[in-house]
Each structure stands twice: as structure tokens, then as C-alpha cells.
Tab-separated table of C-alpha atoms in Angstrom:
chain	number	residue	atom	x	y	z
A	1	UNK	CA	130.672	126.253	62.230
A	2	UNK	CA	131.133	129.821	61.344
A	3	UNK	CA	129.274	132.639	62.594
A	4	UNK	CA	127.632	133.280	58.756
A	5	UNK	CA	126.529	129.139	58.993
A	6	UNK	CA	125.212	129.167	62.635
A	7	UNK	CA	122.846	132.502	62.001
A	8	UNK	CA	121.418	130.356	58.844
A	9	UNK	CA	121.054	127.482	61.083
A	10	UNK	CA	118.956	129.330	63.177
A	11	UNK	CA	116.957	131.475	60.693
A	12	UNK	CA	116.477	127.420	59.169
A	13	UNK	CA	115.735	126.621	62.116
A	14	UNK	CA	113.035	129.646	62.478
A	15	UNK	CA	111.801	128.917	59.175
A	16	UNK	CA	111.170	125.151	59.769
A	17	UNK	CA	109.318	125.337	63.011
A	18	UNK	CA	106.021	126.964	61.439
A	19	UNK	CA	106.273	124.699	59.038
A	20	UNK	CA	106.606	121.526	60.992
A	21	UNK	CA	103.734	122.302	63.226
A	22	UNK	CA	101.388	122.501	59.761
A	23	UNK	CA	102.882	119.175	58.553
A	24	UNK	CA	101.858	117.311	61.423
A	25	UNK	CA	98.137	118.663	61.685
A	26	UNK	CA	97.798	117.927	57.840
A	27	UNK	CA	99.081	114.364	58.791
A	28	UNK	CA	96.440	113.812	61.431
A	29	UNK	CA	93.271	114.099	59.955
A	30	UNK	CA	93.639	110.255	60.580
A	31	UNK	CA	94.496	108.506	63.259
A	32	UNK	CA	98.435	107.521	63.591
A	33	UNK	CA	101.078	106.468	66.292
A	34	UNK	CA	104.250	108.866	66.570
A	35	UNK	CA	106.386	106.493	64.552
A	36	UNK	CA	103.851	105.950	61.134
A	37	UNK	CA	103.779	109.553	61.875
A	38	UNK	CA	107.627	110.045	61.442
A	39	UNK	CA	107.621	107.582	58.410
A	40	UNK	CA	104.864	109.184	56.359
A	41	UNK	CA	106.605	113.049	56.880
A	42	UNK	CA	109.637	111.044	55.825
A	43	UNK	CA	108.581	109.734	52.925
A	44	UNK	CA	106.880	112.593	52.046
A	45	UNK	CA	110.454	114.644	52.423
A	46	UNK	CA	110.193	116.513	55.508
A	47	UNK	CA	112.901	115.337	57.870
A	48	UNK	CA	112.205	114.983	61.507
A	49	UNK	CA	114.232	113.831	64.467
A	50	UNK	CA	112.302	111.490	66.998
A	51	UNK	CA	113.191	113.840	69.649
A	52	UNK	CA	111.483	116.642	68.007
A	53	UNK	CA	108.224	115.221	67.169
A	54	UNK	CA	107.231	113.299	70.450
A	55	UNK	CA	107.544	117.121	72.494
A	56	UNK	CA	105.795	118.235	69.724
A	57	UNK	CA	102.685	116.084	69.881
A	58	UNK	CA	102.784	116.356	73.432
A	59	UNK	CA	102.289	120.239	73.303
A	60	UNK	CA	99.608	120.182	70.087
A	61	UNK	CA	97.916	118.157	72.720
A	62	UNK	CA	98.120	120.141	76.052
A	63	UNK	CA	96.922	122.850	73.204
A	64	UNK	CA	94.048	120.893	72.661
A	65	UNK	CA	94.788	120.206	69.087
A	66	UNK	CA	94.759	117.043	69.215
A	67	UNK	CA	93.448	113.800	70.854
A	68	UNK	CA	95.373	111.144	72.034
A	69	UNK	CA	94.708	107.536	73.726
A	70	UNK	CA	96.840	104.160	74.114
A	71	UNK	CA	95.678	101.407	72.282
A	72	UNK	CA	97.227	97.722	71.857
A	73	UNK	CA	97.969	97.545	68.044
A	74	UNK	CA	99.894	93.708	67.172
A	75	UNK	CA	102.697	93.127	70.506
A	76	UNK	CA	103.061	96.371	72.132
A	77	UNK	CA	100.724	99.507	73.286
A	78	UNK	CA	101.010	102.432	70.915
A	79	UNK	CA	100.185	106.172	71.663
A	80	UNK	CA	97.363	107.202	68.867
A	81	UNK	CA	96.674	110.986	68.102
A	82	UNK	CA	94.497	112.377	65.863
A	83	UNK	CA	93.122	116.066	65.333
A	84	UNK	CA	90.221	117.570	67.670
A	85	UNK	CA	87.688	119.275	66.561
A	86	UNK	CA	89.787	122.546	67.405
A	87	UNK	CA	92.584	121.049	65.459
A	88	UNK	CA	90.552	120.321	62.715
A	89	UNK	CA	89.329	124.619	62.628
A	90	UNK	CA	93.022	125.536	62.750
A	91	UNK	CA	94.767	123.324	59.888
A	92	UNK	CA	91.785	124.588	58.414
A	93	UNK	CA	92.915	128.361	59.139
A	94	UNK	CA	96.319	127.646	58.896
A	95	UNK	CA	95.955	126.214	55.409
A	96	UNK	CA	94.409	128.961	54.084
A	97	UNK	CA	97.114	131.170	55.625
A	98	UNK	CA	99.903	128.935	54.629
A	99	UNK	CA	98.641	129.278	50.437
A	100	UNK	CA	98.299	133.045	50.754
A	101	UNK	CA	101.795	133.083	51.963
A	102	UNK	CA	102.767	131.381	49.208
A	103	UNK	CA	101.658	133.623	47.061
A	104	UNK	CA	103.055	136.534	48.785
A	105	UNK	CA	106.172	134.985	48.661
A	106	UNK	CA	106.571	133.592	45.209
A	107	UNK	CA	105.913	137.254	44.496
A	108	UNK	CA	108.866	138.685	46.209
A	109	UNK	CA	111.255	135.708	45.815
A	110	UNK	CA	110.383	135.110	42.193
A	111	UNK	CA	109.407	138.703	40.641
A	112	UNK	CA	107.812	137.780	37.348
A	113	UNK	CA	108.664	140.566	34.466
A	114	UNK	CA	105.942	143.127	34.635
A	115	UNK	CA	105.040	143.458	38.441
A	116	UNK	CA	105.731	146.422	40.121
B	1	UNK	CA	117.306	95.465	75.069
B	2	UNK	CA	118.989	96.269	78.600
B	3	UNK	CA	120.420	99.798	76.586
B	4	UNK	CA	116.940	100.414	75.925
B	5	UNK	CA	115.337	100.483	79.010
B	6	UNK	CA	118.516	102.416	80.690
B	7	UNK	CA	118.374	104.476	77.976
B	8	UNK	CA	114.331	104.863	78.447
B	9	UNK	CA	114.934	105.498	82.021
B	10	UNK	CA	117.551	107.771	81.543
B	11	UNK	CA	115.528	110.140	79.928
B	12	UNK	CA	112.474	109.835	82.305
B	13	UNK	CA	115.108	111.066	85.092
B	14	UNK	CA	114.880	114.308	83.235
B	15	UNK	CA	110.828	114.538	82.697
B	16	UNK	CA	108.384	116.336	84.519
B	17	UNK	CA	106.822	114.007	87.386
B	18	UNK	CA	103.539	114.728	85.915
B	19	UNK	CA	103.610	112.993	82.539
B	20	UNK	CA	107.062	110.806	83.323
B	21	UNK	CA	105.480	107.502	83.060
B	22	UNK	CA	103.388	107.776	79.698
B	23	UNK	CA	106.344	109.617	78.000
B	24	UNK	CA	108.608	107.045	78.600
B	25	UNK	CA	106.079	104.827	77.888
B	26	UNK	CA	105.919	105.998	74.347
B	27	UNK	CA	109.615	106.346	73.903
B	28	UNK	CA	110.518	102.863	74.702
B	29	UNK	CA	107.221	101.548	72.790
B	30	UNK	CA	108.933	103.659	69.632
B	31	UNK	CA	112.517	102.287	70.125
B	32	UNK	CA	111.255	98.776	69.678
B	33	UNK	CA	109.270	100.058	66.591
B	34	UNK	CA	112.471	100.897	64.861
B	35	UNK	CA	113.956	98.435	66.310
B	36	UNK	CA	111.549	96.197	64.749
B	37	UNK	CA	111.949	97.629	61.461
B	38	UNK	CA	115.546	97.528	61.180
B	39	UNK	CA	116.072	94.153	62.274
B	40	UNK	CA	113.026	92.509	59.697
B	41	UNK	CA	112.156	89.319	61.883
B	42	UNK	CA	115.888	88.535	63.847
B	43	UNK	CA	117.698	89.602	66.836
B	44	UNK	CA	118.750	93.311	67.248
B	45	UNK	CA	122.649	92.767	67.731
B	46	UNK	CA	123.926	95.594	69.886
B	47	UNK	CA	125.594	97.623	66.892
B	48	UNK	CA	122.162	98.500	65.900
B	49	UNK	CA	120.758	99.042	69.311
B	50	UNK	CA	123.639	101.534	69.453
B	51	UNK	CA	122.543	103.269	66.415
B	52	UNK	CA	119.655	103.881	67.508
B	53	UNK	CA	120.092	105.109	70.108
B	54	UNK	CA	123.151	107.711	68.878
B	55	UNK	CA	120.145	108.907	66.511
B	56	UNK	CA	117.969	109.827	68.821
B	57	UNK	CA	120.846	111.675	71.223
B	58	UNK	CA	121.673	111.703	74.535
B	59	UNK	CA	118.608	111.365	76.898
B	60	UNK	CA	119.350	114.292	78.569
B	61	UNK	CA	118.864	116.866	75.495
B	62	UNK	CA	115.962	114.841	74.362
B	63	UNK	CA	113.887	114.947	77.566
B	64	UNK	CA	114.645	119.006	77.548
B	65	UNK	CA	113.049	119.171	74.070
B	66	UNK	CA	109.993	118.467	76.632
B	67	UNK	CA	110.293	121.228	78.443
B	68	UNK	CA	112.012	124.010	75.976
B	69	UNK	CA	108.400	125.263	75.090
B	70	UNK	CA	107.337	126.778	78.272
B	71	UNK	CA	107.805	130.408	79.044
B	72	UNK	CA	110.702	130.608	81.299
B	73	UNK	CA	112.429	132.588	83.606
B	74	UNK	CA	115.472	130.610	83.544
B	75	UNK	CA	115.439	128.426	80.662
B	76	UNK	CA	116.667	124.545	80.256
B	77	UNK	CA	119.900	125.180	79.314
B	78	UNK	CA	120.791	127.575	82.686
B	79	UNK	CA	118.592	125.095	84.638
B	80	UNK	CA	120.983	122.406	86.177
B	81	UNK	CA	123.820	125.405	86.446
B	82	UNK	CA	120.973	127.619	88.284
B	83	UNK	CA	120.246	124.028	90.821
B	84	UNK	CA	124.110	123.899	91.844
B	85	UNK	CA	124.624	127.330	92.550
B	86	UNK	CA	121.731	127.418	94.680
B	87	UNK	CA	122.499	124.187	96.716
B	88	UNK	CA	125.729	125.393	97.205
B	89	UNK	CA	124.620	128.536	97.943
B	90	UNK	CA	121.884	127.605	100.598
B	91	UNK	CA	124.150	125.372	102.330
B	92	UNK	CA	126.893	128.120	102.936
B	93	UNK	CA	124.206	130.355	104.237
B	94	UNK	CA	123.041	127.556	106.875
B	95	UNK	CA	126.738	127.496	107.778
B	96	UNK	CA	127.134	130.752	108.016
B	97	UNK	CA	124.469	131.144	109.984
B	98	UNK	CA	125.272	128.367	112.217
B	99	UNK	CA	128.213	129.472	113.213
B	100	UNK	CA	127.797	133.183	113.738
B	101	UNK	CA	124.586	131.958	116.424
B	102	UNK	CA	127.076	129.462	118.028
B	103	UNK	CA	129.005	132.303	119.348
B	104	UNK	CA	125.768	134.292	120.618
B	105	UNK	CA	125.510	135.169	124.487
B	106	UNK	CA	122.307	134.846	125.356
B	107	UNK	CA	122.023	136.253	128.941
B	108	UNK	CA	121.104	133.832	131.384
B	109	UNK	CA	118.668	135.295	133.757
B	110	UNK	CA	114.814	135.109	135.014
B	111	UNK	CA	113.512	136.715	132.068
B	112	UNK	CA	115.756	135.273	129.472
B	113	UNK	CA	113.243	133.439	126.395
B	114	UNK	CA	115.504	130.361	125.621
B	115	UNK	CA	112.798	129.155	123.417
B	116	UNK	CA	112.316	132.580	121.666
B	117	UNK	CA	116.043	132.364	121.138
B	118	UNK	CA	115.747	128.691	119.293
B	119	UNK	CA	113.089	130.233	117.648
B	120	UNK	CA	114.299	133.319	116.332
B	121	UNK	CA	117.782	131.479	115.433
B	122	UNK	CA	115.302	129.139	113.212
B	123	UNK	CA	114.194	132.279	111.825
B	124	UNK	CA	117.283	133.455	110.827
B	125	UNK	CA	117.385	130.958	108.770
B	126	UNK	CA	114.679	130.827	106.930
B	127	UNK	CA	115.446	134.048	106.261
B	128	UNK	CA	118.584	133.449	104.943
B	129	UNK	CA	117.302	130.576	102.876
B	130	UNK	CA	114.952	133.198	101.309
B	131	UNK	CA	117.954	136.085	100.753
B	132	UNK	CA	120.140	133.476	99.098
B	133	UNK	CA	117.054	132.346	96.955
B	134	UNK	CA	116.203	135.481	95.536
B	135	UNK	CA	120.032	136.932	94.783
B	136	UNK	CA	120.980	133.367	93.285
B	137	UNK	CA	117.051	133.840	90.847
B	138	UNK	CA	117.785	137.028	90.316
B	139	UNK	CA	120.772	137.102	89.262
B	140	UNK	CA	120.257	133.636	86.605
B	141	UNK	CA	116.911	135.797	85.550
B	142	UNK	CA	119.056	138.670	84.745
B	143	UNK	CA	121.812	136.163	82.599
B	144	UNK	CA	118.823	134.861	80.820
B	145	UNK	CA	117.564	138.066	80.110
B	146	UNK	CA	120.825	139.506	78.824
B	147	UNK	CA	121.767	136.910	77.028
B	148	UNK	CA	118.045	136.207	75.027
B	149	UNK	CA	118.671	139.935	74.394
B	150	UNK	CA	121.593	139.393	72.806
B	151	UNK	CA	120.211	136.664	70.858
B	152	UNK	CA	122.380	134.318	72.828
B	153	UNK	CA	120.859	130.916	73.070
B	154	UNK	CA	122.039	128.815	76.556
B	155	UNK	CA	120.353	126.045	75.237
B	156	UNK	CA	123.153	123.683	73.897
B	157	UNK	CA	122.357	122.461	69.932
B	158	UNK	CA	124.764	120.817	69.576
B	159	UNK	CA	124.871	117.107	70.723
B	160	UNK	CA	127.382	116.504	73.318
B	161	UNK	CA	129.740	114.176	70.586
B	162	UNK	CA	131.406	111.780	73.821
B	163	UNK	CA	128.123	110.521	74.363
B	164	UNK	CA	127.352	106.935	73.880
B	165	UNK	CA	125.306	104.489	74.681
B	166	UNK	CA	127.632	102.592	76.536
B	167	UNK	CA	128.021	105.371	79.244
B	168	UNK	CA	124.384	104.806	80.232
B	169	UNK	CA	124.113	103.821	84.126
B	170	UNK	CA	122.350	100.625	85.368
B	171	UNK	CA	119.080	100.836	86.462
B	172	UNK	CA	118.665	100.857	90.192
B	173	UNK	CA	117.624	98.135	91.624
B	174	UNK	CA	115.223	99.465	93.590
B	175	UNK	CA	112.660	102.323	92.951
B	176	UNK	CA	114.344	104.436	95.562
B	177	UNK	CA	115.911	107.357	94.260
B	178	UNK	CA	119.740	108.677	94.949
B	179	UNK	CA	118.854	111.820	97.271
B	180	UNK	CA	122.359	113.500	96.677
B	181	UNK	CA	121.622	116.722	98.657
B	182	UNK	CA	120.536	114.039	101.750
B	183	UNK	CA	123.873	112.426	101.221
B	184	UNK	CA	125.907	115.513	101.226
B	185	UNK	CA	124.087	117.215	104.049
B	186	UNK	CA	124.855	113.546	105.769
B	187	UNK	CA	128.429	114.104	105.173
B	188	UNK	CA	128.798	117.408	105.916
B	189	UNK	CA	126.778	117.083	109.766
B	190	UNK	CA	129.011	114.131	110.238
B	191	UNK	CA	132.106	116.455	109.608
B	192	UNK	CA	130.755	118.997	111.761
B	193	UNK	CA	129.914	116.979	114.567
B	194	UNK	CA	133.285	114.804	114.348
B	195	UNK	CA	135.362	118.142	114.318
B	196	UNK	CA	133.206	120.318	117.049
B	197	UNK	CA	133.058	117.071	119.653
B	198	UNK	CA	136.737	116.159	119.091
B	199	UNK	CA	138.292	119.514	118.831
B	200	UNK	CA	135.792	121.882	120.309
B	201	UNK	CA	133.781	119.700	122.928
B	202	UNK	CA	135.256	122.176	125.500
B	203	UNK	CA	133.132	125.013	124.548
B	204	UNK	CA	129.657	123.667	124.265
B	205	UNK	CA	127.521	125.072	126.474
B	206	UNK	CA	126.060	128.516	127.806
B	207	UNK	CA	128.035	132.107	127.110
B	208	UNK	CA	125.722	134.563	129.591
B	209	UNK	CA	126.539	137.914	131.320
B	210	UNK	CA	125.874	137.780	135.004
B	211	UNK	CA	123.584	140.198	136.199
B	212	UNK	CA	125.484	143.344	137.006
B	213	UNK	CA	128.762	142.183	136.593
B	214	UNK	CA	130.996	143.402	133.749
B	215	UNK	CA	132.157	139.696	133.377
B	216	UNK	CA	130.537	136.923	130.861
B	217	UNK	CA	130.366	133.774	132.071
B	218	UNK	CA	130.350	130.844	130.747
B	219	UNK	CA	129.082	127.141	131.313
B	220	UNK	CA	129.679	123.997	130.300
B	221	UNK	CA	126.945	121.319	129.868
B	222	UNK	CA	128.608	118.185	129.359
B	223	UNK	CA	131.382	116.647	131.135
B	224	UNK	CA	134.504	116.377	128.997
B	225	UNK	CA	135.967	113.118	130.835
B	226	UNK	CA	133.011	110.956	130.581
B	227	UNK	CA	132.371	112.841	126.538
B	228	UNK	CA	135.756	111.121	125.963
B	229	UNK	CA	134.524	107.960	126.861
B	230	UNK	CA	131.501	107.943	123.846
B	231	UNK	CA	133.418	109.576	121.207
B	232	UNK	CA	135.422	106.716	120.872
B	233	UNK	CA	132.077	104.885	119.350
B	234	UNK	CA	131.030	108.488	117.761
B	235	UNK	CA	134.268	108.474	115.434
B	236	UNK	CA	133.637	104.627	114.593
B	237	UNK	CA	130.308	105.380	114.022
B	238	UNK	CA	130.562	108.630	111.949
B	239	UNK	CA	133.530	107.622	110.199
B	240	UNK	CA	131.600	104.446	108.506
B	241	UNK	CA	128.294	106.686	108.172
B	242	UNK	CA	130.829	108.568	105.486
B	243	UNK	CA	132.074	106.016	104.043
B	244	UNK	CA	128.928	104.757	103.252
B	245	UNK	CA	127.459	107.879	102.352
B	246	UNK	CA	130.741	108.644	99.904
B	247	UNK	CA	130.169	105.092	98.619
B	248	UNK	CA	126.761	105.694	97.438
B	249	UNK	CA	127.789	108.828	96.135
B	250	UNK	CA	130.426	107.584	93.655
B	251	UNK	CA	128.407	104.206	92.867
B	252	UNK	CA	125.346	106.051	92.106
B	253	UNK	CA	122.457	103.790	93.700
B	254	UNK	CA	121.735	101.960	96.566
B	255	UNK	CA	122.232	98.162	96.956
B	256	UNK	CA	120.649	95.528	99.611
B	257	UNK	CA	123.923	96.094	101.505
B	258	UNK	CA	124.141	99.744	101.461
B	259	UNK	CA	120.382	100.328	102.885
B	260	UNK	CA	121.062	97.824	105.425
B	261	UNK	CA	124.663	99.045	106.340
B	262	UNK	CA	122.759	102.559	106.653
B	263	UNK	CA	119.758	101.387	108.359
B	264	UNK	CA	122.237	99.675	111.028
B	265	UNK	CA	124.179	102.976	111.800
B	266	UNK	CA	120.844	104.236	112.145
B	267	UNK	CA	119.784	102.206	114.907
B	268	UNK	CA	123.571	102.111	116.206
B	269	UNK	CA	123.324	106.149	116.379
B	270	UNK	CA	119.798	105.663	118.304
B	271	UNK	CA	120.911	103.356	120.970
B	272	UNK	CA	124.075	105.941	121.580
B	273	UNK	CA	121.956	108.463	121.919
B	274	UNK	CA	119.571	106.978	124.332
B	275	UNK	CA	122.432	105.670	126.421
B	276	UNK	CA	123.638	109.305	126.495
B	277	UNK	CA	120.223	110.858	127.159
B	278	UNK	CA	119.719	108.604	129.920
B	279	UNK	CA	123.475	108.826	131.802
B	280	UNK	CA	123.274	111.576	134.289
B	281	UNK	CA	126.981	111.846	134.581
B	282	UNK	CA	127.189	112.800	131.009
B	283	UNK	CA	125.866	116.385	132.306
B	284	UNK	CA	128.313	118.784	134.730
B	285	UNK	CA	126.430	119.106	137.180
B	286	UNK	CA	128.640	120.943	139.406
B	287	UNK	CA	129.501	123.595	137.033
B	288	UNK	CA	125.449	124.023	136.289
B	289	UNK	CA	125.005	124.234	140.123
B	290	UNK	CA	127.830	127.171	140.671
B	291	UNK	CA	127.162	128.985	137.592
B	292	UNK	CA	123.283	128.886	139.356
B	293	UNK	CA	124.365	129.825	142.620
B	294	UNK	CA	126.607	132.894	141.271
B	295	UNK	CA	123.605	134.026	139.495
B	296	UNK	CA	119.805	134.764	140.731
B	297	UNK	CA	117.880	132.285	138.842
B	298	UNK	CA	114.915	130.433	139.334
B	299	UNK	CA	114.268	126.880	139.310
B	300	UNK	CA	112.903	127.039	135.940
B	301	UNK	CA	115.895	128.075	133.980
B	302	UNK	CA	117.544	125.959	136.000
B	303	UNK	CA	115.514	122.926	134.704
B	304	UNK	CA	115.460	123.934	131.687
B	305	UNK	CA	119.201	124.195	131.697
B	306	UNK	CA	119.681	120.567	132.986
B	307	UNK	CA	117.345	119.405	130.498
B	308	UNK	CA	118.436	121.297	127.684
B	309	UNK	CA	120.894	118.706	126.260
B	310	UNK	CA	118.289	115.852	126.707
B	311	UNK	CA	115.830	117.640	124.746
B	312	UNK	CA	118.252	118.425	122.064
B	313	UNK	CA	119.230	114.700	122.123
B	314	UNK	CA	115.537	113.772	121.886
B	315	UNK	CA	114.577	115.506	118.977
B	316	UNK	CA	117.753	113.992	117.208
B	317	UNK	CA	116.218	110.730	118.319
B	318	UNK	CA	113.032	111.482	117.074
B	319	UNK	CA	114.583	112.562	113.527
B	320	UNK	CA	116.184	109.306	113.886
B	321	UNK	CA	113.527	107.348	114.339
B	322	UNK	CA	111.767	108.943	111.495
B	323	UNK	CA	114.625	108.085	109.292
B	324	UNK	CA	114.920	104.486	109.815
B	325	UNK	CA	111.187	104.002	108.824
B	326	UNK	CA	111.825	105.138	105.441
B	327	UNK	CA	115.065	102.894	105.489
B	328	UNK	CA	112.736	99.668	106.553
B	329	UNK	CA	110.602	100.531	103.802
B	330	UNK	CA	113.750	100.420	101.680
B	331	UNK	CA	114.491	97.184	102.629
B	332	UNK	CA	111.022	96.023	101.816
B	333	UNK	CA	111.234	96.821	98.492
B	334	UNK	CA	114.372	95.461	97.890
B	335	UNK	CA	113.293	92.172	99.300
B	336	UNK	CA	110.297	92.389	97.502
């Protein structure tokens, strides 16, 4: 990897961590085990490594973000999580903060003919 | 499914204590998810357990993905480098000072504090321990420092490519867990105590400056004839509690035989020492007496002198004793 890729990698990598963190709140507004968890983001096109969402979920946790028990779902116990009520107030905050970026953004990245 | 679990315990090894148990109880409980996807009703064949496992990396960079969100002052990917130094480092410092004590001359008269001496020699190193702490933290602290400064990152991305699921090690047996610094620190005493009593025996004892003379004395506490006569079953004995020790060392874990090969030395080593403790010829007497007579000393640091060696010997015992306990629990388990 060249110098040039690996800075990229690591702004990606920068730029992706935010990111991730909202992803996962949005997808626990119901109650899912880490794997559904890892399939839905899939499917819906984010990309995530096992090894990076378990840590994950275990710090949203000790951040009180979310709530977590075992339960016994078909042959083997499962690790549920689902958003707290704090959790809840900060995808809420987050969201909102997430679609003014946007804005912001699409305004620098994509200067439309007539703004300043 | 053996993989699995090795695999599972392989990353536990590298978990905090506190939340080791449920992690790894999630991890394996989301291996046999995919598992259970992939395979759609039939047997996992090994290929895929293999996979699997590849995808999710070696277990050692995915249990530090547990850790790598905590402030720290050294960081995960210093961490094991920052361990060996100081190991190393703290063990050279008990050597060193070990052997700069051993050649201390304590003056032997009326007023002379041999236990302030043991005491302040314990001291030392503590104090020591503490010097070589802070330089070794300091000094990983400042690499950490320098290097996040420079934006350098000591965490490794990359996934170590020669890893594979095949190199994972078995399972111990037992729940008893491979104590390597015990082992070395085993190794190295029995070194130390092969090469002083074979080579050195000659000079244990008692450097002192008589009172008013110029001279230092010096006197020696055991008798080197009879000595000879026990080290034959000290170099027997030390030589197989290496062997073992090295044996556990490169075979990473303990087996039925191992614990029970140790625990016999242990009791082997006991019964030596309380045969020594308890033979009275063992001590020079005759040098103790003249090296009394030269000098004027009471009856107490006389005592004390004579009984020096024993009480040594008895605390060694003691540590012993201590030791084999946790070695029949050992056995326990393993029978259990």
C-alpha cells in the first residue's frame, strides 16, 4: 500500500466510524442479536466485520445506550440489545445532526450554479 | 466444532477478566449462527469452519478491538512489547540486586540488626521493582506519545496473513492456567541455586569486621564435606525440576503427568529440606564457635547465628508447603 492509499484508508476509516455508530442506533429501535444485526446493515449496504460490531455494542452499552440481556431464541442463547431510553434521545439528536450535515455538505461537495 | 471453541478460547485469553465469559459467550453463540447459515441443514466440513474463521481474523486482533476504545497510556498495540520489557526488566533488577547484597559485610557484633539488614535488603528491592517500573512506563508513555504525535498508529491493521486456523493451540485440559513468569522464575532459582551450591558453596556464610581489627573476617555456616553429600540429590532433583519446567514451557499446558511429576519434586524438595534442617552436622560448628570466641558477642547473635540457616530453610519449607496445596488442587481438577 502506498503512502497516498494508507492516509485514505485512514481518513475512510475516520469517516466511517461516525457513521457506523449512527447505523447501529437506527437499527435498534427493535430488539436484535449481534448477528440479525450484521445481516440487516448488510443488506442494507453498510459493510461490517464481526470483529468490529461485537466491541462496538459492548461500548454503546457500558455508554448506556443501549440494553442488553441473554435470551434462549430456537437451540442456542443469543445476546439481545436494544436502545435505552438515553439511546433513544441521542439517535434522536444525532439524526437531526446527521441531516443538517448533509446539507452542509451537499453544499460544498456539490455547489449548485448560483450559490455563493 | 473443536476450531471453534479453540478459536473461542483463544480470544477470551486476550479479554478483560471482567466481561471474559459473556464475550466469549456471544462469539461462539455467533460462529454457530453463521455456521448455521452457511451450511443450510448439514454438517459444517472443516473448509468452511476455516473460512470462517479467516473472516473474522486472528483472535488476538479481534479481542484488542475490545479494548482499543479506552483512553490509554500505552495503547494495545505497545501493550504485550511494554509486558516483556518489564518482566525482563524486573527480573534483572532482582538479580542485580541480589548479588550486589550477597557481597555485603554486615559487621558482626552486639549491636548489629540482622533482621533490619533482611529487612532493609527486602527494601531494596521493592525499591528497585518500583525504579525499573517507572523508567520502563515512562519511557513506553513517551513512544506512545511521540508516535500518536506523529500520527503513527502502533496498532497493527493489518491482519497478520500466516495466520490460520490450524495454528490454534488445544485447549488445556484443565482450567489451570500456564503461569510463564512462575516457570521462568522456577528455572532461573534452580540455576542459581545449582551454580552457587556447586561452584560457590565455599563462600556462604558471614563477611564481618572484627571489632577493632583492620581485618574482615569471615565465616562459614555450612560444612562443605557433609554439603557434598546432599547435592548429589540437589542436582537430581533440580535438574528434573527444569526439565519439567522447560517441558511445560515448550508444550504450552499442563497434563495429569506434569502436575504430578511437579507436585512430587515438591514434596521430594520438602523432605530434603527437613532432613537438612534437622542434621546438626550440616552446620560448622567449630568455625561458628572460633569466629565467636575471636569476637565479643553475646549469646544472642550467637543463636541467632546457629539458627540462621534453619530459619532460612524453614521459610523455604513453608513456601513449599504453600505450593504443593495449589498443586493438590491441580490434581483435583484434573481428576475431576
Amino acid at each position: 500500500m502506498t503512502e497516498l492509499e494508507n492516509t485514505i484508508d485512514k481518513l475512510n476509516q475516520e469517516l466511517r466510524r461516525g457513521t457506523i455508530v449512527i447505523s447501529v442506533l437506527s437499527q435498534l429501535k427493535e430488539m436484535q442479536y449481534g448477528y440479525s444485526l450484521v445481516q440487516s446493515l448488510n443488506a442494507n449496504g453498510l459493510r461490517l466485520e464481526q470483529n468490529t460490531l461485537y466491541p462496538l455494542l459492548r461500548r454503546l452499552e457500558s455508554q448506556n445506550l443501549l440494553e442488553s440481556h441473554w435470551g434462549v431464541d430456537g437451540s442456542r442463547p443469543r445476546r439481545y440489545y436494544k436502545l435505552s431510553d438515553e439511546g433513544f434521545q441521542s439517535l434522536e439528536i444525532l439524526t437531526k445532526e446527521w441531516n443538517e450535515m448533509v446539507v452542509v455538505m451537499d453544499r460544498f461537495l456539490n455547489p449548485k450554479e448560483g450559490d455563493a | 466444532m473443536v476450531k471453534v471453541e479453540r478459536y473461542v478460547y483463544a480470544v477470551g485469553k486476550h479479554l478483560p477478566m471482567s466481561h471474559r465469559e459473556d464475550i466469549k459467550k456471544e462469539i461462539r453463540s455467533t460462529i454457530e449462527d453463521i455456521i448455521e447459515e452457511r451450511v443450510d441443514g448439514e454438517t459444517p466440513t472443516e473448509q468452511l469452519i476455516d473460512e470462517i474463521l479467516l473472516e473474522l481474523g486472528e483472535p488476538r486482533e479481534f479481542a484488542r478491538n475490545y479494548r482499543k476504545d479506552a483512553n490509554y497510556l500505552i495503547g494495545p498495540g505497545l501493550y504485550d512489547t511494554y509486558k516483556l520489557v518489564l518482566k525482563i526488566g524486573l527480573i534483572l533488577a532482582a538479580i542485580g540486586v541480589f548479588s550486589l547484597k550477597i557481597n555485603i559485610t554486615p559487621e558482626l557484633s552486639e549491636s548489629y540488626n540482622y533482621f533490619g539488614f533482611i529487612f532493609r535488603f527486602l527494601l531494596e528491592m521493592v525499591d528497585e521493582g518500583v525504579h525499573v517500573f517507572g523508567l520502563v512506563t515512562i519511557s513506553f508513555f513517551l513512544i506512545q506519545w511521540f508516535g500518536n504525535a506523529r500520527g503513527k498508529d502502533f496498532r497493527k491493521n493489518q491482519m497478520n496473513p500466516a495466520w490460520h486456523p490450524s495454528k490454534l493451540e488445544a485447549i488445556p485440559k484443565s482450567h489451570v492456567q500456564i503461569k510463564y513468569s512462575r516457570l521462568i522464575a522456577t528455572i532461573i532459582i534452580s540455576v542459581l541455586t545449582l551454580v552457587i551450591f556447586n561452584f560457590f558453596a565455599e563462600k556462604i556464610g558471614i563477611y564481618y569486621n572484627r571489632t577493632g581489627d583492620q581485618d574482615s573476617g569471615f565465616l562459614q555456616i555450612l560444612s562443605l564435606d557433609r554439603l557434598t553429600d546432599y547435592m548429589i540429590f540437589w542436582n537430581i532433583e533440580l535438574m528434573l525440576v527444569m526439565v519439567i519446567s522447560l517441558y511445560i514451557l515448550i508444550s504450552k499446558r499442563y497434563t495429569l503427568f506434569t502436575v504430578v511429576a511437579e507436585s512430587l519434586l515438591s514434596i521430594a524438595t520438602i523432605v530434603l529440606l527437613l532432613t537438612m534442617v534437622q542434621d546438626t552436622t550440616l552446620i560448622n560448628n567449630s568455625a561458628i564457635s572460633e569466629a565467636i570466641l575471636s569476637t565479643d558477642v553475646s549469646g544472642d547473635v550467637e543463636t541467632f547465628i546457629r539458627n540462621l540457616w534453619r530459619i532460612a530453610l524453614a521459610i523455604i519449607i513453608v513456601f513449599m508447603a504453600v505450593n504443593l496445596f495449589g498443586r493438590g488442587k491441580a490434581i483435583f481438577k484434573f481428576l475431576k
